[in-house]
PDB file of C-alpha atoms in Angstrom:
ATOM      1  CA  UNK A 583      95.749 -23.331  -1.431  1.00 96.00           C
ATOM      2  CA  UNK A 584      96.577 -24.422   2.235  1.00 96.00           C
ATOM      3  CA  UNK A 585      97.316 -28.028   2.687  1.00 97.00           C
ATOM      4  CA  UNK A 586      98.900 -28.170  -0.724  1.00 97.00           C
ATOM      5  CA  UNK A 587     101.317 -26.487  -0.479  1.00 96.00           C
ATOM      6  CA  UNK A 588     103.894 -29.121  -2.320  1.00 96.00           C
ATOM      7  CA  UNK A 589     102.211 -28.554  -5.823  1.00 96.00           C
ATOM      8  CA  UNK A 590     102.523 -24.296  -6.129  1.00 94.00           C
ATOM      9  CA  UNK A 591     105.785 -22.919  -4.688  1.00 89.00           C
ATOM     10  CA  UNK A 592     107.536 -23.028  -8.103  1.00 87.00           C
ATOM     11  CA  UNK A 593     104.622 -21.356  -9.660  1.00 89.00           C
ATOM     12  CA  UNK A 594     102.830 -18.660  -9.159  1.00 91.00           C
ATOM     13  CA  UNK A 595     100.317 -18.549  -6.753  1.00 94.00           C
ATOM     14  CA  UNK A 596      98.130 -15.539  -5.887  1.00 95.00           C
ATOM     15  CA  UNK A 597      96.748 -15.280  -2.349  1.00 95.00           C
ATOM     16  CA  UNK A 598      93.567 -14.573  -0.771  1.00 96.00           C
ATOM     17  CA  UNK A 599      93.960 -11.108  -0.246  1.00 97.00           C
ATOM     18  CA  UNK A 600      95.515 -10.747  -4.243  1.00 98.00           C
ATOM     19  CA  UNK A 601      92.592 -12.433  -4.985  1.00 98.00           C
ATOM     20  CA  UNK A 602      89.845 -10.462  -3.197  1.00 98.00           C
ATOM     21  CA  UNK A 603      92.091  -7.427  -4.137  1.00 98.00           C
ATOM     22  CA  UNK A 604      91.597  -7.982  -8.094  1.00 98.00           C
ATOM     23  CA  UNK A 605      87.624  -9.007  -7.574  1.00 98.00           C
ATOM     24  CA  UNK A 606      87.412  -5.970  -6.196  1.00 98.00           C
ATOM     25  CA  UNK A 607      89.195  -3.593  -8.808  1.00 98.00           C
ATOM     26  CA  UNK A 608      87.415  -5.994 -11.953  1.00 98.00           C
ATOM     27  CA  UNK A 609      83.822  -4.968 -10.005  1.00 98.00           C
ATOM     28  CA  UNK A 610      84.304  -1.310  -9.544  1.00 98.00           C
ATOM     29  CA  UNK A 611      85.079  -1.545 -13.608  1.00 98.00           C
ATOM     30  CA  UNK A 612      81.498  -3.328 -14.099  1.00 98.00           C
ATOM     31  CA  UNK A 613      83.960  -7.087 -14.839  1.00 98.00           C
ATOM     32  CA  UNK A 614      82.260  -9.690 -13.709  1.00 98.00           C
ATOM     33  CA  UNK A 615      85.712 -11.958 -12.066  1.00 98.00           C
ATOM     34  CA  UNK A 616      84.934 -15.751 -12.579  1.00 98.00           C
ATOM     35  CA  UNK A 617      86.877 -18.106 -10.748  1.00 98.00           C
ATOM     36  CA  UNK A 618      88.220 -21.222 -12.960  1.00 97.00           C
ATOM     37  CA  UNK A 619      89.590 -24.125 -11.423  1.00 98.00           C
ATOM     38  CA  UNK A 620      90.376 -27.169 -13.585  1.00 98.00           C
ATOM     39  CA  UNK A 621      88.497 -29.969 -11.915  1.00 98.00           C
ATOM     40  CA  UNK A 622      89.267 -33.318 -14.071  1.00 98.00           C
ATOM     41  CA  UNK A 623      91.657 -33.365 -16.759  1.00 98.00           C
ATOM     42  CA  UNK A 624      94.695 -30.623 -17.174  1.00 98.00           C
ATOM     43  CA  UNK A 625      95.604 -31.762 -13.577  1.00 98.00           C
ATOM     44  CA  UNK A 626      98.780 -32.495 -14.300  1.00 97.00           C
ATOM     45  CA  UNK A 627     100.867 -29.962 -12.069  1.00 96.00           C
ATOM     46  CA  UNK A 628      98.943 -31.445  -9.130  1.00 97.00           C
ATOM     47  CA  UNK A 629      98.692 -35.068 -10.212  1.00 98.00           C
ATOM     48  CA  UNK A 630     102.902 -35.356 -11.050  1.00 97.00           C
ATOM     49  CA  UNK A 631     102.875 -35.172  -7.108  1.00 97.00           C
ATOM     50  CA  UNK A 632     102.912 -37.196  -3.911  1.00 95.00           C
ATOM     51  CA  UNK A 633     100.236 -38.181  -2.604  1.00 95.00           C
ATOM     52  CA  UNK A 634      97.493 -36.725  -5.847  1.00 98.00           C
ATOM     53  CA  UNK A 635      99.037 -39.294  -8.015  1.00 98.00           C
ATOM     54  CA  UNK A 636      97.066 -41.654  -6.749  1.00 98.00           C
ATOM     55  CA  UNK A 637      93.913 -39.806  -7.464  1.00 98.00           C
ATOM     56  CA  UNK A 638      95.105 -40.019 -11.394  1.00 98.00           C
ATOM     57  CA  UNK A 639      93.323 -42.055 -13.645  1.00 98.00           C
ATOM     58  CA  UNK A 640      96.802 -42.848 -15.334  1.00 98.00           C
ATOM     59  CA  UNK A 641      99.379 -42.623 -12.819  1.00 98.00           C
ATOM     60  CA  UNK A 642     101.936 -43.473 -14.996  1.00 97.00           C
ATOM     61  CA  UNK A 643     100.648 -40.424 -17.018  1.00 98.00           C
ATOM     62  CA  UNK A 644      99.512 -38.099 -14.582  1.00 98.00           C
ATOM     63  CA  UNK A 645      96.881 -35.719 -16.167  1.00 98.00           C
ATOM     64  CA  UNK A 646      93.404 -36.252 -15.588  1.00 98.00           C
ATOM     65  CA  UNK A 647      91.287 -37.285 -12.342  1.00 98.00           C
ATOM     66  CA  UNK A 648      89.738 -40.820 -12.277  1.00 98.00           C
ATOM     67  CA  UNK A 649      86.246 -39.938 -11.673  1.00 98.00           C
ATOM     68  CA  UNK A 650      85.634 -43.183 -10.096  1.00 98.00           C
ATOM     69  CA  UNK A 651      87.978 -42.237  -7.360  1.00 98.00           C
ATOM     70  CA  UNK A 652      85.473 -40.349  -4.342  1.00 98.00           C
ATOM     71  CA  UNK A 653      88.804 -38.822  -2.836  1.00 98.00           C
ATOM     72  CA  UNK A 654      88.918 -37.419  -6.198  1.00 98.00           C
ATOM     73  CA  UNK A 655      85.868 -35.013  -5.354  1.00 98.00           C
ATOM     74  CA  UNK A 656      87.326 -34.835  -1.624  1.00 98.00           C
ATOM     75  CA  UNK A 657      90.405 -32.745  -3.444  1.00 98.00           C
ATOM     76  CA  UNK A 658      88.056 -30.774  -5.558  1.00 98.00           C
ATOM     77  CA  UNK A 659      85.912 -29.952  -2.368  1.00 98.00           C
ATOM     78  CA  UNK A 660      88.887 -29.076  -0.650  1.00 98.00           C
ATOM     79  CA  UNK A 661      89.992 -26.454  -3.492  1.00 98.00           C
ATOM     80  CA  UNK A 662      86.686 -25.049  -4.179  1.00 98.00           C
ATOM     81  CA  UNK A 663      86.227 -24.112  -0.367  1.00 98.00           C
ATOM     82  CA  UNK A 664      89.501 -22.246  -0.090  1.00 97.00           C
ATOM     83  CA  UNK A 665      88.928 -20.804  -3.739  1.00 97.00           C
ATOM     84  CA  UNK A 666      85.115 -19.616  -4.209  1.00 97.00           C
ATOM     85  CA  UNK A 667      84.185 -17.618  -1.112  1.00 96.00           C
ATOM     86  CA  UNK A 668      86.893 -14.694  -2.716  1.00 97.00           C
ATOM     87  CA  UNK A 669      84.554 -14.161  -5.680  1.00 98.00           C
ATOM     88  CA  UNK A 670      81.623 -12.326  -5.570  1.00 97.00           C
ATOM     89  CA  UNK A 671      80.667 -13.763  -8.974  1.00 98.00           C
ATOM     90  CA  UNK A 672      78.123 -15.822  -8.841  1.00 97.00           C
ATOM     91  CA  UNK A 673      79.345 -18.120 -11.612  1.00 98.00           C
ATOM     92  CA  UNK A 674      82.523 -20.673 -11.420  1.00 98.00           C
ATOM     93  CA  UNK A 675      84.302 -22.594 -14.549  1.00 98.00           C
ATOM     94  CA  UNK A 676      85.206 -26.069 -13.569  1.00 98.00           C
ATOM     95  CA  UNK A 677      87.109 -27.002 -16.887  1.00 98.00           C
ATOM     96  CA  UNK A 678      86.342 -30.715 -17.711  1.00 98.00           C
ATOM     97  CA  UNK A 679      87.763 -30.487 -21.133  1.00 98.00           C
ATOM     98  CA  UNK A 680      89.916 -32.743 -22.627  1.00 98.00           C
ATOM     99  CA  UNK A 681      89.214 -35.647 -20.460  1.00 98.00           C
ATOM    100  CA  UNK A 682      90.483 -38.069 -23.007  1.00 97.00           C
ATOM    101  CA  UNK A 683      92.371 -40.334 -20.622  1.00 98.00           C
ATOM    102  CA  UNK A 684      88.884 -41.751 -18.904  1.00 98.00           C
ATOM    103  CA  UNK A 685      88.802 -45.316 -19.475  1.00 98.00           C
ATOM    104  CA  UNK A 686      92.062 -45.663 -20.302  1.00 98.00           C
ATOM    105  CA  UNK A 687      92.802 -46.605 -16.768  1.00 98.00           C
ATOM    106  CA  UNK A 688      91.441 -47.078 -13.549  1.00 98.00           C
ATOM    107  CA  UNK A 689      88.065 -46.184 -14.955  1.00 98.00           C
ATOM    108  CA  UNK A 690      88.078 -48.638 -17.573  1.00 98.00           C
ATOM    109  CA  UNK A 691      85.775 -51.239 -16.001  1.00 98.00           C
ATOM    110  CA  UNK A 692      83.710 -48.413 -15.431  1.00 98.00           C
ATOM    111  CA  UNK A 693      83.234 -46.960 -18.804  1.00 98.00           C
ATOM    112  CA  UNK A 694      83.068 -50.696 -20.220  1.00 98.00           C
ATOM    113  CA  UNK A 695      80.025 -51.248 -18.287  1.00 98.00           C
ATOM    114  CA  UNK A 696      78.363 -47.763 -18.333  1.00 97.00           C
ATOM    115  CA  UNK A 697      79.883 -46.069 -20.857  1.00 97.00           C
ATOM    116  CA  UNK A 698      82.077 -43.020 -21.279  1.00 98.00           C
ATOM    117  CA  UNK A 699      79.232 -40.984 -21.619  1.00 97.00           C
ATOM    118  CA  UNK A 700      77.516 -41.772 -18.535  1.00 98.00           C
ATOM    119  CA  UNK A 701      80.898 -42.192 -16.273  1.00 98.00           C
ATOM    120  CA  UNK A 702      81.766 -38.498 -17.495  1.00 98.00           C
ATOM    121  CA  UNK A 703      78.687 -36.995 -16.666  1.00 98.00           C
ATOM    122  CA  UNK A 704      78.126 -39.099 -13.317  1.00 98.00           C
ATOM    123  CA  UNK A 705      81.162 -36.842 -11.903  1.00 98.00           C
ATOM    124  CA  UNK A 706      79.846 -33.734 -13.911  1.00 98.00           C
ATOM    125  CA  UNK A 707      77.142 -33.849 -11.866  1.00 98.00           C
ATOM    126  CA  UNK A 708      78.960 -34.349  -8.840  1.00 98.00           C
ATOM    127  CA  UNK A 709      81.237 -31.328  -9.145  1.00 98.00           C
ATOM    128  CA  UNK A 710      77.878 -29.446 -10.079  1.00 98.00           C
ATOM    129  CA  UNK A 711      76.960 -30.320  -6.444  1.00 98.00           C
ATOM    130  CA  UNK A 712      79.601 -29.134  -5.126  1.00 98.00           C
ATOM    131  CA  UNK A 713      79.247 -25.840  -6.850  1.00 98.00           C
ATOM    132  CA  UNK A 714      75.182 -25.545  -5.741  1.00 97.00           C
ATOM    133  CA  UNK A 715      76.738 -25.948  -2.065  1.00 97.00           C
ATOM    134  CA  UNK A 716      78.724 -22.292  -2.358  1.00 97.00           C
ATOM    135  CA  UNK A 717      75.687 -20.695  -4.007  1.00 97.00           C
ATOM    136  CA  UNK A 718      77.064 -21.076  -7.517  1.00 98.00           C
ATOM    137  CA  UNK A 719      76.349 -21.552 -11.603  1.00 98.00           C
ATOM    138  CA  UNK A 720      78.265 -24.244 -13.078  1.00 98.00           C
ATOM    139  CA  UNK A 721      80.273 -23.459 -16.360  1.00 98.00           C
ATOM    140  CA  UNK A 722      82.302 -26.234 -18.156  1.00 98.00           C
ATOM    141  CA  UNK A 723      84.281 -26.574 -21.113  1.00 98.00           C
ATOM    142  CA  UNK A 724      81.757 -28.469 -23.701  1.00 98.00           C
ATOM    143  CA  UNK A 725      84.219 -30.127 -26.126  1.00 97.00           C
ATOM    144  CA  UNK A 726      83.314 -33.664 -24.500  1.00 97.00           C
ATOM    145  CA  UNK A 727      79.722 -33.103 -24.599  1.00 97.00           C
ATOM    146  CA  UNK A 728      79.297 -32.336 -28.163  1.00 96.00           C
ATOM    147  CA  UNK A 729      81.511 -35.679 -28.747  1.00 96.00           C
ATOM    148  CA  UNK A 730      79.129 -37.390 -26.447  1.00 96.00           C
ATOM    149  CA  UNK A 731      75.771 -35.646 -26.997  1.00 94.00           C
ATOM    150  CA  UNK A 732      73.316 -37.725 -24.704  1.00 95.00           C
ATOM    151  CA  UNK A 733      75.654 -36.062 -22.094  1.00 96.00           C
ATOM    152  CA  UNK A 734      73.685 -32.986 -22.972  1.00 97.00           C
ATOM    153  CA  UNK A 735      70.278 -34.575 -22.507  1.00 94.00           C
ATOM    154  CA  UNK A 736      70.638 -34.724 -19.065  1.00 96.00           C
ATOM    155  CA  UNK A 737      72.954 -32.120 -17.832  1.00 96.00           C
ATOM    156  CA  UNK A 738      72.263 -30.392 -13.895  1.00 94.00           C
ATOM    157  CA  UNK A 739      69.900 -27.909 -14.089  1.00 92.00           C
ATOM    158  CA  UNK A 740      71.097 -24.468 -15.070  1.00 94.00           C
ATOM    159  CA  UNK A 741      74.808 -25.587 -16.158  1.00 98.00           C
ATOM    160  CA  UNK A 742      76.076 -23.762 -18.816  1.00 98.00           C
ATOM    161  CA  UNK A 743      77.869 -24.885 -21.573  1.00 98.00           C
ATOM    162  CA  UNK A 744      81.373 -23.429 -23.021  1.00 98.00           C
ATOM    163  CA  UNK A 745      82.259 -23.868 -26.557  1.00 98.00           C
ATOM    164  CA  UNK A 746      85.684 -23.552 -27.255  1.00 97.00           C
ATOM    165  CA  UNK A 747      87.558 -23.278 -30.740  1.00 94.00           C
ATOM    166  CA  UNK A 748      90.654 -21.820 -31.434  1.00 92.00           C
ATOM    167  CA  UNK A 749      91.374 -22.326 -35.503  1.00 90.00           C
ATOM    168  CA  UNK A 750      89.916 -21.069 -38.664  1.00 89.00           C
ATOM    169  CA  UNK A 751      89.908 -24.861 -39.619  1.00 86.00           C
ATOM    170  CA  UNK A 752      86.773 -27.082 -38.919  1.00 81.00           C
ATOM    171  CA  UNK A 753      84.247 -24.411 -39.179  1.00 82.00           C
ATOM    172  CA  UNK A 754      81.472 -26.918 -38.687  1.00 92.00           C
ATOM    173  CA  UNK A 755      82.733 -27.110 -35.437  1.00 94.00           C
ATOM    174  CA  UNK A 756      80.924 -23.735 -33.555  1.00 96.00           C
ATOM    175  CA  UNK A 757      77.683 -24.724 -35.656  1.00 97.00           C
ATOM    176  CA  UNK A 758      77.424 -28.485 -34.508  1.00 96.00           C
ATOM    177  CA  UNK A 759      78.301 -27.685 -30.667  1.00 97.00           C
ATOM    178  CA  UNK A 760      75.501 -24.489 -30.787  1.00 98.00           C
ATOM    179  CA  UNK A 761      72.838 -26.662 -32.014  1.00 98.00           C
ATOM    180  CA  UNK A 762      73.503 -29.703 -30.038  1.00 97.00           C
ATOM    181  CA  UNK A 763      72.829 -26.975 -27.322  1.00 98.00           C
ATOM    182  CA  UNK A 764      70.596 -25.400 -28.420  1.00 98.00           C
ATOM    183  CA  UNK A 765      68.072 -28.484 -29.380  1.00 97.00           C
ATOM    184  CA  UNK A 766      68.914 -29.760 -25.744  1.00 97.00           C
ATOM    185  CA  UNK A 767      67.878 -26.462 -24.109  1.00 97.00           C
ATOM    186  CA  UNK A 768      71.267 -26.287 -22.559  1.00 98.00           C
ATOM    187  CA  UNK A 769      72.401 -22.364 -22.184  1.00 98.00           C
ATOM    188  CA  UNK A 770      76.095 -21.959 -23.788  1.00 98.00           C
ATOM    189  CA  UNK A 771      78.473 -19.108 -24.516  1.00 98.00           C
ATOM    190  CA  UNK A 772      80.374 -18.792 -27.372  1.00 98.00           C
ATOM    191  CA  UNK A 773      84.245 -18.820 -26.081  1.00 97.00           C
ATOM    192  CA  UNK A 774      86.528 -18.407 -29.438  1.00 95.00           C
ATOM    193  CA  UNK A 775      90.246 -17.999 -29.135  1.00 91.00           C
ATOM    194  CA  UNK A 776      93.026 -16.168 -31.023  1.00 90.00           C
ATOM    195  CA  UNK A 777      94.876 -19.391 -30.889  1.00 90.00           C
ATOM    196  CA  UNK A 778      98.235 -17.064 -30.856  1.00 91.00           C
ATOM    197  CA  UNK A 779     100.167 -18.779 -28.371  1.00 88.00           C
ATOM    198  CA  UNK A 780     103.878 -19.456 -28.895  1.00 89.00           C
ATOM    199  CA  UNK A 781     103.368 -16.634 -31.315  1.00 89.00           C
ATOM    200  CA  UNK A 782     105.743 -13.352 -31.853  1.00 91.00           C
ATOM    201  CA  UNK A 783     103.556 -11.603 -34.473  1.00 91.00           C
ATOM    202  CA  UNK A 784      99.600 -12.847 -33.810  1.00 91.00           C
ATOM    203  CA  UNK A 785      97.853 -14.716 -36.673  1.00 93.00           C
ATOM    204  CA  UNK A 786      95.254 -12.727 -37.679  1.00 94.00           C
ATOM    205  CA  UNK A 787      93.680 -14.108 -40.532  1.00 93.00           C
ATOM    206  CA  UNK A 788      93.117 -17.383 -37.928  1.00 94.00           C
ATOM    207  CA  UNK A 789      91.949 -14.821 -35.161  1.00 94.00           C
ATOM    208  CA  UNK A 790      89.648 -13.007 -37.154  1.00 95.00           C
ATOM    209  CA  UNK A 791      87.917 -15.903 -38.780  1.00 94.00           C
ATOM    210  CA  UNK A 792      87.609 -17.549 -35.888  1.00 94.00           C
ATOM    211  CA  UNK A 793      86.016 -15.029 -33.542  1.00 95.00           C
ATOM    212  CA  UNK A 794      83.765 -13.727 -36.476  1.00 95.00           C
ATOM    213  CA  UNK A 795      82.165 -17.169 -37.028  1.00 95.00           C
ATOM    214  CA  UNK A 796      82.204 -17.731 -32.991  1.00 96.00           C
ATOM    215  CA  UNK A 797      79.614 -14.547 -32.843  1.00 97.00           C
ATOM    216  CA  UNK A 798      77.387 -15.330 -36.149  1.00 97.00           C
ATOM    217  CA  UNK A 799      76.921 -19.051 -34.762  1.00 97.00           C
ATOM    218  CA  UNK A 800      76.269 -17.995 -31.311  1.00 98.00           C
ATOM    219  CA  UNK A 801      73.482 -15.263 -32.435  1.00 98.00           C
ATOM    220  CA  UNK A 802      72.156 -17.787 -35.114  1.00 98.00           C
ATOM    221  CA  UNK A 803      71.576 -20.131 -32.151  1.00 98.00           C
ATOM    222  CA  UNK A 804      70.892 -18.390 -29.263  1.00 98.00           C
ATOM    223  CA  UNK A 805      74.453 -18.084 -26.960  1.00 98.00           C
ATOM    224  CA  UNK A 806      74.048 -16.204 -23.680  1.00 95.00           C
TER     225      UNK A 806
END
């Protein structure tokens, strides 16, 4: 990303020509590439800098955008025009899970008077503008919708939602989010996980179980 270049050099960055290089080879191989760029929470590794800890709705615990904040889109404007025109998919994940921290700080007054619901999906929807301006589908993590289901009710047109499990614990969990979808005639993938991070050997019995009920729920229901 030009302009920011403080938050990436001890990372690891790929370019614009790494980038259209790997679209490339994933589309010859009949892989749709979509672009994900973490757009409210999980910010951390920019917000722990000067100046995008201001934009933080705790700066003291620089994680997750204050969505009351306009320079907050600015940033995310910013990003999204140096990172979407080197996809040729059509789609673009925004993230958005997690967002725990909202109302917990600067948005507080905010969420007192409007609720979290409403404050969360007020800057849903303005991200989901910014995607329609490069052409694009929205995808975002669904974990705080199916908390908050009115969120679903009135969701952009056309955004699809991602749920997201990674245990074989909770397996009401798939089964709730899919038909909170589902009866709002949002479209949603199913996105299990093997959960096998920080993991030598793989836990299978969690991997198996969890990606098993991931596809029965999402046929059952309806999942793109």
């Amino acid at each position: 990303y030009r302009g920011h270049e403080v938050v990436w050099p001890d990372a690891t960055p790929l370019t614009p020509e790494e980038v259209l290089a790997l679209d490339a080879y994933c589309r010859d191989r009949y892989v749709e590439l979509v672009p994900n760029q973490n757009s409210f929470a999980h910010m951390e590794r920019w917000l722990r800098h000067e100046p995008y800890r201001q934009l933080a709705e705790i700066p003291e615990s620089p994680q997750t955008l204050c969505p009351t904040d306009p320079k907050s889109l600015e940033l995310i404007e910013d990003l999204y025009g140096q990172l979407l025109p080197h996809f040729t998919s059509r789609q673009v994940n925004v993230g958005c899970d997690e967002t725990d921290q909202v109302g917990q700080g600067r948005s507080k007054e905010a969420v007192e008077q409007r609720g979290y619901a409403q404050v969360y999906l007020d800057f849903l929807k303005k991200l989901h503008g910014i995607v329609r301006k490069h052409g694009k589908t929205m995808q975002f993590w669904a974990d705080m919708a199916i908390k908050h289901p009115e969120v679903l009710n009135d969701l952009p047109e056309g955004a699809i939602a991602l749920i997201w499990y990674y245990e074989d614990e909770h397996l009401d969990y798939f089964p709730k989010g899919a038909k909170a979808c589902a009866d709002a005639g949002v479209p949603f993938y199913m996105c299990p996980g093997t959960g096998t991070w920080i993991s030598l050997t793989g836990r299978t019995k969690n991997a198996l179980t969890n990606l098993a009920q991931a596809a029965e729920v999402g046929k059952q229901f309806g999942a793109i």
